[in-house]
Short mmCIF file of C-alpha atoms and ligand atoms in Angstrom, two decimals:
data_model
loop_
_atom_site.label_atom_id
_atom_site.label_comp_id
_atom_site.label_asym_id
_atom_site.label_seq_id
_atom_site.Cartn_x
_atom_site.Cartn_y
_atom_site.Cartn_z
CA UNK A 1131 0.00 0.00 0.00
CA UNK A 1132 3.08 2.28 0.74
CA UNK A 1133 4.19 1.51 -2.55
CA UNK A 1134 1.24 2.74 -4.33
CA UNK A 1135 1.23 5.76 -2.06
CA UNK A 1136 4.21 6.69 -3.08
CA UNK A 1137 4.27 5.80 -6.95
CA UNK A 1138 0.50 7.87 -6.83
CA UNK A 1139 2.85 10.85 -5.29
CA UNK A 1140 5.16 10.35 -7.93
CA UNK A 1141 2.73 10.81 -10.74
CA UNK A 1142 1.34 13.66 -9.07
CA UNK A 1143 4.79 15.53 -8.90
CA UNK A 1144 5.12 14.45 -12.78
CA UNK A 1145 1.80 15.88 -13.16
CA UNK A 1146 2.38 19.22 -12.13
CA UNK A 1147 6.05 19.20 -13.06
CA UNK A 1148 4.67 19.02 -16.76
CA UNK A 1149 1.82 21.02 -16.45
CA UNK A 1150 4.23 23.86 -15.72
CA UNK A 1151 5.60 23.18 -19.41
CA UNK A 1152 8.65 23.87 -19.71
CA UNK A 1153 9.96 25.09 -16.73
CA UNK A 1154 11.46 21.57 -15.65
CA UNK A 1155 12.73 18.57 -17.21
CA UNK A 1156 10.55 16.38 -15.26
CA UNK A 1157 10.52 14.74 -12.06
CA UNK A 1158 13.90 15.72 -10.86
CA UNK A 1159 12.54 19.40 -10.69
CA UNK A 1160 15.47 21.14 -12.48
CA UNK A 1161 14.94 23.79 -14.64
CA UNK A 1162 15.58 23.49 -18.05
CA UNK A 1163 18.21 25.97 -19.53
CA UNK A 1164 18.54 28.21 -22.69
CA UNK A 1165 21.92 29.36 -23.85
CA UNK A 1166 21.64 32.20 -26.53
CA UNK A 1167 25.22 32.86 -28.27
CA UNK A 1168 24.98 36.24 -30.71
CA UNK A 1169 28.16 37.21 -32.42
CA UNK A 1170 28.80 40.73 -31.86
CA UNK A 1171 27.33 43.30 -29.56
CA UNK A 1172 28.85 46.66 -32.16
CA UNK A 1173 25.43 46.10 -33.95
CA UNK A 1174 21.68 47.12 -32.57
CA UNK A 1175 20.09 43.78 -33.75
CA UNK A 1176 22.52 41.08 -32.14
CA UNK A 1177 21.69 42.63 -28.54
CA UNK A 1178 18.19 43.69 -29.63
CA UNK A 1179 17.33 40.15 -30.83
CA UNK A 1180 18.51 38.41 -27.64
CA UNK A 1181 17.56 40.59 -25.04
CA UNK A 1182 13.98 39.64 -27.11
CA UNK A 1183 14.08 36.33 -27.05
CA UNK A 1184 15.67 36.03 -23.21
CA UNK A 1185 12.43 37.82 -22.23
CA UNK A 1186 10.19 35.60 -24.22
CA UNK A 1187 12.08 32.45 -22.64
CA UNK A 1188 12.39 34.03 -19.07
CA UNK A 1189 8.33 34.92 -19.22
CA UNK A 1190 7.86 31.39 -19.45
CA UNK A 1191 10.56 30.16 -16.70
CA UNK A 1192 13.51 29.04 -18.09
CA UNK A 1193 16.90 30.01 -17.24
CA UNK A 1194 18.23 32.15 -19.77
CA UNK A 1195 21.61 33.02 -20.62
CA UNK A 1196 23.30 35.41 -23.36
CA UNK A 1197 26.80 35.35 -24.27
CA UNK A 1198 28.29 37.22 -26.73
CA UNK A 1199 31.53 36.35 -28.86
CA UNK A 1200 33.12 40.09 -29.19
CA UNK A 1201 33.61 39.48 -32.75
CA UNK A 1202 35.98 36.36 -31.99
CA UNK A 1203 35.30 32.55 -33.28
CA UNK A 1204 37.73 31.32 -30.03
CA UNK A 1205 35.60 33.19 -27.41
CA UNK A 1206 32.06 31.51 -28.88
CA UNK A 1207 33.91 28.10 -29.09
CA UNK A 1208 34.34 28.53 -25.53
CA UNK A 1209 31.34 29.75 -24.45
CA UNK A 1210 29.26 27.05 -26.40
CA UNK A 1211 31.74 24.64 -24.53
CA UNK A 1212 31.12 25.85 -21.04
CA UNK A 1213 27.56 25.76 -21.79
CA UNK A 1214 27.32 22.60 -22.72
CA UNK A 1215 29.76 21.37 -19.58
CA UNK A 1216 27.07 23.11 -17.36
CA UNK A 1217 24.23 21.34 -18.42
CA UNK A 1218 22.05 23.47 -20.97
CA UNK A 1219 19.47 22.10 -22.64
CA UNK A 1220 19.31 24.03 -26.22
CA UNK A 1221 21.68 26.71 -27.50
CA UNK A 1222 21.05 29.32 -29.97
CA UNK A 1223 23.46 30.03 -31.78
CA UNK A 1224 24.25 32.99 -33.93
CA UNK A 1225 27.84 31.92 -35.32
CA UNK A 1226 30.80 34.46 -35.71
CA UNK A 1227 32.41 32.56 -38.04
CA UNK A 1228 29.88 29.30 -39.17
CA UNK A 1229 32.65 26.85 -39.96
CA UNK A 1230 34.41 26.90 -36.71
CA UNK A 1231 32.11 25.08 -34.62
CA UNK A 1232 32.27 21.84 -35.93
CA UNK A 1233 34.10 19.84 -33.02
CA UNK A 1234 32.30 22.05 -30.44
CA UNK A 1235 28.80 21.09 -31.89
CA UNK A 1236 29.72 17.25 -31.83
CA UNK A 1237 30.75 17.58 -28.32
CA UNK A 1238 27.65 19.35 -27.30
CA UNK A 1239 25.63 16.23 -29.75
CA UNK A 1240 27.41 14.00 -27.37
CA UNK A 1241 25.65 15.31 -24.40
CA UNK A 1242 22.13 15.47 -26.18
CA UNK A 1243 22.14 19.13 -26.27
CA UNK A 1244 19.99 20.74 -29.47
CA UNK A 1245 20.93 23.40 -31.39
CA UNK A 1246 19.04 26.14 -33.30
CA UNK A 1247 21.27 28.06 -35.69
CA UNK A 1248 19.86 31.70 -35.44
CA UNK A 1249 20.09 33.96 -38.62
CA UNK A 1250 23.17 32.38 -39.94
CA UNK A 1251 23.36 29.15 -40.84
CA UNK A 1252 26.36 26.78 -39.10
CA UNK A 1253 28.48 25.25 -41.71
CA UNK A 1254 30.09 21.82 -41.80
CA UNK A 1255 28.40 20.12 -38.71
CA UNK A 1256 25.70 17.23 -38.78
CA UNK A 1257 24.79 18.05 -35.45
CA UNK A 1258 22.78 21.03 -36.51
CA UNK A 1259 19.16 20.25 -35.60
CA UNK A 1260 16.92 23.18 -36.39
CA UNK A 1261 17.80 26.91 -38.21
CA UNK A 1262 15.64 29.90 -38.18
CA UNK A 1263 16.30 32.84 -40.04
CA UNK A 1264 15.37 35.21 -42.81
CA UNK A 1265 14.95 34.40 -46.74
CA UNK A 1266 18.70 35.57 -47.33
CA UNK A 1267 18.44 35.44 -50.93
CA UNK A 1268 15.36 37.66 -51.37
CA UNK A 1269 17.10 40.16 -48.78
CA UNK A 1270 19.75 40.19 -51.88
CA UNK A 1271 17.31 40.39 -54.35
CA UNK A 1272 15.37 43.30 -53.17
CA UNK A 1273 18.68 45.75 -52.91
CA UNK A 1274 19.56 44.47 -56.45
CA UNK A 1275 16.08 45.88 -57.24
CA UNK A 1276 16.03 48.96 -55.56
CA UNK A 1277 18.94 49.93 -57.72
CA UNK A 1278 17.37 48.04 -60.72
CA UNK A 1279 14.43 50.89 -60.42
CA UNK A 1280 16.22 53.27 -59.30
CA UNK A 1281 18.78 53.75 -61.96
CA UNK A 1282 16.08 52.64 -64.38
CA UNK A 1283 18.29 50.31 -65.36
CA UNK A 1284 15.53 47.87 -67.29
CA UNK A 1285 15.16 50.71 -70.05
CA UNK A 1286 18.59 52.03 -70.34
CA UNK A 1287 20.77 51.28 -73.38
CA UNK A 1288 24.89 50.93 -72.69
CA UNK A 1289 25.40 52.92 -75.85
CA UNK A 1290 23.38 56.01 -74.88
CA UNK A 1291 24.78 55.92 -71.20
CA UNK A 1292 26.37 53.89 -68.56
CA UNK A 1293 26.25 53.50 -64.26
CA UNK A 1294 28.70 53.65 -61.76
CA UNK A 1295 28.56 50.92 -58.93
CA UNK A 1296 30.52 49.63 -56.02
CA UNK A 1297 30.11 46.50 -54.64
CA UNK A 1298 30.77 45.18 -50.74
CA UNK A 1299 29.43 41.89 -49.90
CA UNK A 1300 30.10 41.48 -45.70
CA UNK A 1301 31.96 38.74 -44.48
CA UNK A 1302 32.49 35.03 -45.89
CA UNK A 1303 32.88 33.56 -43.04
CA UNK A 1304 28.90 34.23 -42.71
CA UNK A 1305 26.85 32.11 -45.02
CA UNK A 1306 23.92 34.75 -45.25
CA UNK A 1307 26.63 37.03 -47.12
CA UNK A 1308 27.09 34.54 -50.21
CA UNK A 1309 23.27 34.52 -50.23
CA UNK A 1310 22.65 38.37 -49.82
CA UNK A 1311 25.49 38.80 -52.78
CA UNK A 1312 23.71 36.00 -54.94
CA UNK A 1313 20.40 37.63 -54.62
CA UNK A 1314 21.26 40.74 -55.66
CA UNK A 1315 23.65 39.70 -57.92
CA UNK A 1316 20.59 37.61 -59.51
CA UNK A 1317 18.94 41.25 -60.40
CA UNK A 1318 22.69 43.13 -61.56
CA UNK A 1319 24.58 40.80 -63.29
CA UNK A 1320 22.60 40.67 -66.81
CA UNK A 1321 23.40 45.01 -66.86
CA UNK A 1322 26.92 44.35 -66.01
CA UNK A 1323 27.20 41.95 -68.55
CA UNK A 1324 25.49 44.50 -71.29
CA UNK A 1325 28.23 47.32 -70.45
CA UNK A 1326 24.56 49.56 -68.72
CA UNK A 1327 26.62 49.26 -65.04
CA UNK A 1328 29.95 49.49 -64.29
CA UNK A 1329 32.77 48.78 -61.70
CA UNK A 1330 35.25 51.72 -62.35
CA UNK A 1331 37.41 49.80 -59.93
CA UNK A 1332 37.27 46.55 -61.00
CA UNK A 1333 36.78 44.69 -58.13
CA UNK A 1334 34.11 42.17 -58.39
CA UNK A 1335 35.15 39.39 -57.26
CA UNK A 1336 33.69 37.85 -54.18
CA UNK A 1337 36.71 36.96 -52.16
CA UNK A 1338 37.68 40.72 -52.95
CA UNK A 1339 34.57 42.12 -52.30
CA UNK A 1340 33.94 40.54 -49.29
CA UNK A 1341 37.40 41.16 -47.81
CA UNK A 1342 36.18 43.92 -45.50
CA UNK A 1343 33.96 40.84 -44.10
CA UNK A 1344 31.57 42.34 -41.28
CA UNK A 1345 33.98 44.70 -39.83
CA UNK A 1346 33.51 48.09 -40.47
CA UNK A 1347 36.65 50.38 -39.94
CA UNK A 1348 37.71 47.69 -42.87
CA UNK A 1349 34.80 48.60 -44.99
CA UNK A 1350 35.41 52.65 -45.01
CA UNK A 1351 39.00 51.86 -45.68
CA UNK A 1352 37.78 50.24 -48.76
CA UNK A 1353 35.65 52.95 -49.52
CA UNK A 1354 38.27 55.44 -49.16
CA UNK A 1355 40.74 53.62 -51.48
CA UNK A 1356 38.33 53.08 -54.14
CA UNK A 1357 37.32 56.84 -53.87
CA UNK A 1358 40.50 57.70 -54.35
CA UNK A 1359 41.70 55.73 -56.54
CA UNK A 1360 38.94 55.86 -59.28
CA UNK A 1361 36.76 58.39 -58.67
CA UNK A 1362 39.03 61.30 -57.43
CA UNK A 1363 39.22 62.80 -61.28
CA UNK A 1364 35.44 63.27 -60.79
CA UNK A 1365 34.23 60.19 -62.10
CA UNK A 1366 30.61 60.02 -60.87
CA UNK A 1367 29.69 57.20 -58.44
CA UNK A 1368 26.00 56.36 -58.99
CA UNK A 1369 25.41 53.35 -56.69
CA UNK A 1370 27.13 51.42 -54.28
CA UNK A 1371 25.73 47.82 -53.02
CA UNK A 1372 25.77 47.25 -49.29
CA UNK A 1373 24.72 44.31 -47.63
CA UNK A 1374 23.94 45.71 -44.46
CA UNK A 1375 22.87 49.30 -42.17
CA UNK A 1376 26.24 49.03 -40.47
CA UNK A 1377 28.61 48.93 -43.51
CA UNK A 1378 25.96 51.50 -45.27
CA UNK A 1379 26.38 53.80 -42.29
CA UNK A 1380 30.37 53.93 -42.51
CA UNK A 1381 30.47 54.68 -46.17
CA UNK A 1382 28.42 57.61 -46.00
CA UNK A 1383 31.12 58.50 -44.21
CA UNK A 1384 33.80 57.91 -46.50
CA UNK A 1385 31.36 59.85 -49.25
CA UNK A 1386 31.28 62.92 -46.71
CA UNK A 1387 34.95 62.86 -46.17
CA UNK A 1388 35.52 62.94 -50.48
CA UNK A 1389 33.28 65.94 -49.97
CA UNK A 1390 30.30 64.11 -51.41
CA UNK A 1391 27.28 66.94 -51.28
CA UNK A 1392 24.81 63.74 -53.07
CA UNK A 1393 25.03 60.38 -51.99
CA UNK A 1394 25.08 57.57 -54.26
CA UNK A 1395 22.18 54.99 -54.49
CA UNK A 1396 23.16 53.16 -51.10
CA UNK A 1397 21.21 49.81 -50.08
CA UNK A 1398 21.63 48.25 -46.46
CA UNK A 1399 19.61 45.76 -44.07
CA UNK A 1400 18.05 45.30 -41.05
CA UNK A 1401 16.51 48.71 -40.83
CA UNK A 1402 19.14 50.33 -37.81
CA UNK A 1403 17.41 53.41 -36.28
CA UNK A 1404 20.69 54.77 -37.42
CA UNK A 1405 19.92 53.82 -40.78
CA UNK A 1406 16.72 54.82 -40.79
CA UNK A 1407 17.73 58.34 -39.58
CA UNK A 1408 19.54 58.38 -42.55
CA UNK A 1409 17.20 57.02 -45.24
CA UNK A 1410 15.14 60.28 -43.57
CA UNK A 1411 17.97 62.55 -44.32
CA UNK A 1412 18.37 61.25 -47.88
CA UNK A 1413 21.67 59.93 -46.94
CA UNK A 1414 20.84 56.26 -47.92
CA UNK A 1415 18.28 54.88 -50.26
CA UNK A 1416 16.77 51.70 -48.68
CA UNK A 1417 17.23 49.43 -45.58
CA UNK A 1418 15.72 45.83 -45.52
CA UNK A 1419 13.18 44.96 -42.70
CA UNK A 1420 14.11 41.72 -40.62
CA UNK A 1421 11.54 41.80 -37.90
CA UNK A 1422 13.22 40.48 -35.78
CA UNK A 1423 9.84 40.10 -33.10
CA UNK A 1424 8.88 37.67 -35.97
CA UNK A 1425 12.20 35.76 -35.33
CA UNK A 1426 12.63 35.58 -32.03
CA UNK A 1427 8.97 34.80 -31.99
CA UNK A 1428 9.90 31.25 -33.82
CA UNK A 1429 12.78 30.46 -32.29
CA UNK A 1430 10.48 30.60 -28.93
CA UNK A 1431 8.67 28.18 -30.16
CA UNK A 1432 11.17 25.97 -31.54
CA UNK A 1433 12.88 25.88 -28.24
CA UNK A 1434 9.64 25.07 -26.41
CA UNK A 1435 8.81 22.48 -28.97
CA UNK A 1436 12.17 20.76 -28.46
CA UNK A 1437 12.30 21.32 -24.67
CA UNK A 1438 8.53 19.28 -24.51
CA UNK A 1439 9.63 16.63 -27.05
CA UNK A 1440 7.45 18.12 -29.98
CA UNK A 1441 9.13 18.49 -33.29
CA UNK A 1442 9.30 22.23 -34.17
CA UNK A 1443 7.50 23.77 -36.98
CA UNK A 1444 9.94 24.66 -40.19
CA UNK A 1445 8.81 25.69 -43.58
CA UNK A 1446 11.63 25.30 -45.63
CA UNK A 1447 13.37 21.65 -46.32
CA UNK A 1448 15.58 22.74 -49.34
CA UNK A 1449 17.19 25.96 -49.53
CA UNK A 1450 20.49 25.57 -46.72
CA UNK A 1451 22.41 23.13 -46.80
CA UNK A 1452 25.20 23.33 -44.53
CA UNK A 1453 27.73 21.32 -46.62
CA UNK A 1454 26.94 18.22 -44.17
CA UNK A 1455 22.72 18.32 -44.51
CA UNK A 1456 19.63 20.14 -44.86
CA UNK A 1457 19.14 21.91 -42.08
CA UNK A 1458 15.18 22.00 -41.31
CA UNK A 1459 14.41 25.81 -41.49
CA UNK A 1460 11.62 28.73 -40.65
CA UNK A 1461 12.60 31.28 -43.17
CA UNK A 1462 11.02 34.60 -42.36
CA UNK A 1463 10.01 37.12 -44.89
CA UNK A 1464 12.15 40.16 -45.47
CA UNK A 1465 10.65 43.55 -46.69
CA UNK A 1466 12.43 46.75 -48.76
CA UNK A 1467 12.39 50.02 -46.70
CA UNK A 1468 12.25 53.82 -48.26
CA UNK A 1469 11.20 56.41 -46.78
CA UNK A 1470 7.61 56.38 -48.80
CA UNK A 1471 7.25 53.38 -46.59
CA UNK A 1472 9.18 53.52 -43.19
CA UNK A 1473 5.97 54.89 -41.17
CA UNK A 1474 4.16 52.17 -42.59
CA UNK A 1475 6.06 49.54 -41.86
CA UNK A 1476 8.57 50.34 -38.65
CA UNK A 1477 6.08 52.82 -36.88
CA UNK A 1478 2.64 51.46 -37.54
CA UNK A 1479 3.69 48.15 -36.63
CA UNK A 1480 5.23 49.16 -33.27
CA UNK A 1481 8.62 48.04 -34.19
CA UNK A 1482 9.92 51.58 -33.45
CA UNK A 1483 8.29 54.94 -32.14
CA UNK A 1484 8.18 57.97 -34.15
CA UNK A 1485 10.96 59.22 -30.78
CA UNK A 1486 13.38 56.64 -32.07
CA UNK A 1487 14.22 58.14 -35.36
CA UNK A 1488 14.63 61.89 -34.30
C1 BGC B 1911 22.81 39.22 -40.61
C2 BGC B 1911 22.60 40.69 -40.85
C3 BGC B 1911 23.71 41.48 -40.18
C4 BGC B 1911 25.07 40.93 -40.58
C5 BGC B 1911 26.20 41.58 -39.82
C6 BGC B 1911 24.18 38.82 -41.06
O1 BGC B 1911 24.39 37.46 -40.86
O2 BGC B 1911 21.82 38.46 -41.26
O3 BGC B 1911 21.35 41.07 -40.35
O4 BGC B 1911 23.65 42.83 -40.55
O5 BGC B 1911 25.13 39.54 -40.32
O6 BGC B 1911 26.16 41.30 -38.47
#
């Protein structure tokens, strides 16, 4: 009879140990625990994103903890290793440089820990269970086609007139980079094959164009050189392609310092309140729109569908393949930002307040 006592007061702890999903791993009581690793903290979105999804994760009782790699593939190898040594459950991980955490990622397989690959896919590692993240290629595409319009480009002829463009591409140690530069490449290469664009300097090459990687100092250096080099004669620059706010931001600089009084068709992502200041001022053309509410939203659930044994909703079983597998993905949509549309799409939808952009 004290058997059956006890296994009935067993049940009843499992009971209400599960009916407070998530918050333990069962019986034992312990809490379950979320590591989130972001790459960088020099950019709004990596601390905006986590501190987003930490609160979503923290409302619903689990322990919670954000590291951040300062730029450096060694200090997120070691953090994902101490994390998994301490017993997390899941880690998110936002790689600094995607093929580096092979080894670390079989380790933490070893010890049944899940990962979720957040915004940028992790290369070169089977033990890659879920990714969530934006539809990288169409971010690409729709900066390709803001200067497709905006240049006209569709009606002009090479032998009535040509364009001047720049290209950066961020860094290729980032997967998302080669897919950003592919998209928009998909819109720009026909005109720079039919002689309509041009690269007065030359450089088009991805390794080249990509050298600056993520890191911006890098970037306006670039900027600078190629200023000086090709269009210091007054050689007009007409666009420039950049894959992101924070690389966009530092070569207005560079324009300023050339003594620049019109900017050049200038295409970015993520939609930085800097940035937006700036697509205001008629400093830079476009931003792209990540929400990222939308992403942490998903990776919320994915986590809570792992942690309770469920298998996570994805939508896309093609597009990444990480050089080992497909990962299973939720691709979020990205949208094209102008100033015709900001209020429309960062204000109305709460994403920023009117405050934020003065
Ligand atoms: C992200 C971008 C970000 C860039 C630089 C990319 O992987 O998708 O949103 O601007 O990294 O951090």
């Amino acid at each position: 009879m004290k058997k059956i006592i006890k296994l009935m007061a067993l049940a009843l702890c499992c009971a209400i140990a599960l009916s407070f999903a998530g918050l333990f791993s069962g019986c034992g009581g312990q809490t379950q625990k979320v590591g989130i690793l972001m790459p960088s903290a020099k950019e709004q979105r990596w601390t905006q994103d986590s501190d987003n999804l930490k609160r979503q994760l923290q409302a619903k009782g689990y322990m919670v903890e954000i590291k951040n790699a300062e730029d450096s593939a060694d200090v997120q190898v070691s953090q994902i290793d101490a994390m998994v040594d301490d017993g997390f459950n899941v880690l998110v991980i936002c790689a600094h440089d995607s093929t580096k955490l092979t080894q670390v990622l079989q380790k933490a397989a070893n010890k049944g820990v899940k990962i979720i690959a957040y915004d940028r896919l992790i290369m070169n590692s089977p033990n890659v269970d879920y990714y969530v993240t934006f539809n990288n290629f169409e971010v690409g595409r729709l900066q390709g086609e803001y200067i497709e319009t905006a240049l006209n480009l569709k009606t002009a002829k090479a032998e009535d007139r040509s364009y001047n463009i720049e290209l950066f591409a961020g860094a290729a140690t980032d997967n998302n980079a080669i897919f950003f530069f592919d998209g928009a490449m998909s819109v720009l290469e026909q005109y720079l094959g039919n002689g309509v664009l041009k690269v007065p300097s030359g450089e088009t090459e991805r390794a080249v164009v990509a050298e600056a990687g993520w890191t911006y100092p890098l970037a306006k250096a670039r900027m600078d050189r190629l200023l000086t080099e090709n269009y210091a004669d007054g050689t007009e620059l007409h666009a420039v392609l950049s894959p992101n706010d924070g690389i966009a931001q530092v070569l207005i600089t560079s324009f300023k310092a050339a003594g620049f009084t019109d900017m050049p068709i200038l295409t970015g992502q993520d939609s930085e309140k800097e940035s937006v200041k700036k697509i205001i001022a008629d400093e830079q053309a476009m931003t792209v729109f990540k929400d990222t509410r939308a992403l942490a939203d998903r990776t919320f659930k994915m986590v809570e569908d792992i942690l309770l044994g469920n298998t996570p909703e994805t939508n896309d079983a093609k597009t990444y393949h990480n050089g080992e597998k497909i990962v299973p993905t939720y691709m979020c949509k990205p949208v094209g930002v102008t100033k015709t549309n900001y209020k429309e799409i960062l204000i109305d939808s709460g994403y920023y307040e009117l405050s934020d952009l003065q």
